[in-house]
Amino acid sequence: MGKTELRNLGSSIIFPLGQKIENEYFRGTVWVETLVSNDSVFNCPIYNVTFEPGARNNWHKHPGGQILLVTGGRGYYQEEGRPVQIIKEGDVVKIQPDVKHWHGAAQDSWLSHIAITANPQKGEVEWMEPVSDEYYLRLKIEEEA
């Protein structure tokens, strides 16, 4: 996301953008800011995650589940074996423990969400294969149909 696009987000991003993620678990540009660290007092890590248009994460599972609070933009959420869902500002996505899923921005929109790791004592996220470009690019066509 360029400086102009970031400026256009303006007050839409209500939490700090955070650090750009550079690893094999994300496609495109994604930023993460830790809002609440995992500790023995709160036991509930919370992150602000912002995806540039077209950015997404790999398929993955959370042993204790996850909750997404969409704070801006538009994107996709999908569980394995189920149709993709369009998510937008104000949506709440409750992901059951050990459900294989992915989420990210639509091709023509940025997406920002709060990611809450539920029951972190049950273990770390298990990262899997990427969502292929071929599959992802078909979503726009299906969305328009």
C-alpha positions as CSV (number, residue, x, y, z in Angstrom):
1,M,0.0,0.0,0.0
2,G,1.5,3.3,-1.0
3,K,1.6,6.5,1.0
4,T,-1.4,7.9,-0.9
5,E,-3.5,4.8,-0.2
6,L,-2.5,4.9,3.4
7,R,-3.5,8.5,3.6
8,N,-6.8,7.6,2.0
9,L,-7.5,5.2,4.8
10,G,-7.4,8.2,7.1
11,S,-9.4,7.7,10.3
12,S,-10.6,4.3,9.0
13,I,-7.7,2.6,10.7
14,I,-8.4,3.2,14.4
15,F,-5.4,1.3,15.8
16,P,-1.8,1.6,14.9
17,L,-0.9,0.0,11.5
18,G,2.1,-1.9,13.1
19,Q,4.9,-3.6,11.4
20,K,4.9,-5.0,7.8
21,I,4.9,-8.8,7.9
22,E,7.5,-10.5,5.8
23,N,7.2,-14.3,6.0
24,E,5.9,-17.2,3.9
25,Y,2.5,-17.3,5.6
26,F,1.1,-14.2,3.9
27,R,0.7,-13.1,0.2
28,G,0.8,-9.4,-0.5
29,T,1.5,-6.7,2.0
30,V,0.1,-7.1,5.5
31,W,0.8,-5.1,8.7
32,V,0.3,-6.4,12.3
33,E,0.2,-4.5,15.5
34,T,0.1,-6.3,18.8
35,L,-2.6,-4.6,21.0
36,V,-2.5,-7.1,23.9
37,S,0.4,-9.5,24.4
38,N,-0.2,-13.0,25.6
39,D,0.5,-13.2,29.3
40,S,-0.7,-15.1,32.4
41,V,-3.0,-12.2,33.5
42,F,-5.2,-11.7,30.4
43,N,-4.4,-14.9,28.4
44,C,-5.9,-13.3,25.3
45,P,-3.5,-12.0,22.6
46,I,-5.1,-9.4,20.4
47,Y,-3.8,-8.0,17.1
48,N,-4.7,-5.3,14.6
49,V,-4.1,-6.8,11.1
50,T,-4.3,-4.7,8.0
51,F,-4.2,-6.2,4.5
52,E,-3.6,-4.2,1.3
53,P,-5.9,-5.1,-1.6
54,G,-5.3,-8.6,-2.8
55,A,-3.3,-9.6,0.3
56,R,-4.3,-12.7,2.3
57,N,-2.9,-15.3,4.7
58,N,-2.4,-19.0,4.1
59,W,-4.8,-21.7,5.2
60,H,-4.3,-22.2,8.9
61,K,-5.8,-23.5,12.1
62,H,-5.9,-22.2,15.7
63,P,-6.1,-25.0,18.3
64,G,-8.1,-22.7,20.6
65,G,-10.1,-20.9,18.0
66,Q,-10.0,-17.2,16.8
67,I,-12.4,-14.2,16.7
68,L,-12.1,-11.6,14.0
69,L,-13.7,-8.1,14.4
70,V,-13.7,-6.4,11.0
71,T,-12.9,-2.7,11.5
72,G,-12.6,-1.5,7.9
73,G,-12.6,-2.4,4.3
74,R,-13.9,-5.5,2.6
75,G,-12.4,-9.0,2.3
76,Y,-12.9,-12.7,2.4
77,Y,-13.2,-15.4,5.0
78,Q,-13.4,-19.1,4.1
79,E,-13.4,-22.4,6.0
80,E,-12.3,-25.5,4.3
81,G,-15.1,-27.2,2.4
82,R,-17.4,-24.2,2.7
83,P,-18.1,-21.3,0.3
84,V,-16.1,-18.1,0.7
85,Q,-17.9,-15.3,2.7
86,I,-17.5,-11.6,2.1
87,I,-16.6,-9.8,5.3
88,K,-16.8,-6.0,5.9
89,E,-16.7,-3.4,8.6
90,G,-18.8,-4.4,11.6
91,D,-18.7,-8.1,10.9
92,V,-17.7,-10.6,13.7
93,V,-16.3,-13.9,12.6
94,K,-16.1,-16.7,15.3
95,I,-13.8,-19.5,14.2
96,Q,-14.1,-22.7,16.0
97,P,-11.0,-24.5,17.3
98,D,-9.0,-26.5,14.7
99,V,-11.1,-25.3,11.8
100,K,-8.9,-24.9,8.7
101,H,-9.5,-21.4,7.2
102,W,-8.0,-18.3,5.5
103,H,-8.9,-14.6,5.4
104,G,-7.7,-11.5,3.6
105,A,-8.6,-8.4,1.6
106,A,-10.7,-8.4,-1.6
107,Q,-8.8,-7.6,-4.8
108,D,-10.1,-4.1,-4.9
109,S,-10.2,-3.2,-1.2
110,W,-8.0,-3.1,1.8
111,L,-9.2,-5.0,4.9
112,S,-8.5,-4.3,8.6
113,H,-9.5,-6.5,11.5
114,I,-8.8,-7.2,15.1
115,A,-7.7,-10.8,15.5
116,I,-8.3,-12.4,19.0
117,T,-6.6,-15.6,19.8
118,A,-8.9,-17.7,21.9
119,N,-7.5,-20.2,24.4
120,P,-3.9,-19.6,23.5
121,Q,-2.8,-22.2,26.0
122,K,-4.0,-24.9,23.6
123,G,-1.1,-24.2,21.2
124,E,0.2,-22.1,18.4
125,V,-1.4,-21.5,15.0
126,E,-0.7,-24.2,12.5
127,W,0.2,-22.7,9.1
128,M,-0.6,-24.6,5.9
129,E,-0.6,-24.1,2.2
130,P,-1.1,-20.7,0.5
131,V,-4.4,-19.8,-1.2
132,S,-3.4,-20.0,-4.8
133,D,-3.5,-16.9,-7.1
134,E,-5.6,-18.9,-9.5
135,Y,-8.2,-19.7,-6.9
136,Y,-8.1,-16.2,-5.3
137,L,-8.5,-14.4,-8.6
138,R,-11.7,-16.5,-9.4
139,L,-13.4,-15.0,-6.3
140,K,-13.8,-11.6,-7.9
141,I,-15.6,-13.2,-10.9
142,E,-17.9,-15.2,-8.6
143,E,-18.5,-12.1,-6.4
144,E,-19.6,-10.1,-9.5
145,A,-21.9,-12.9,-10.8
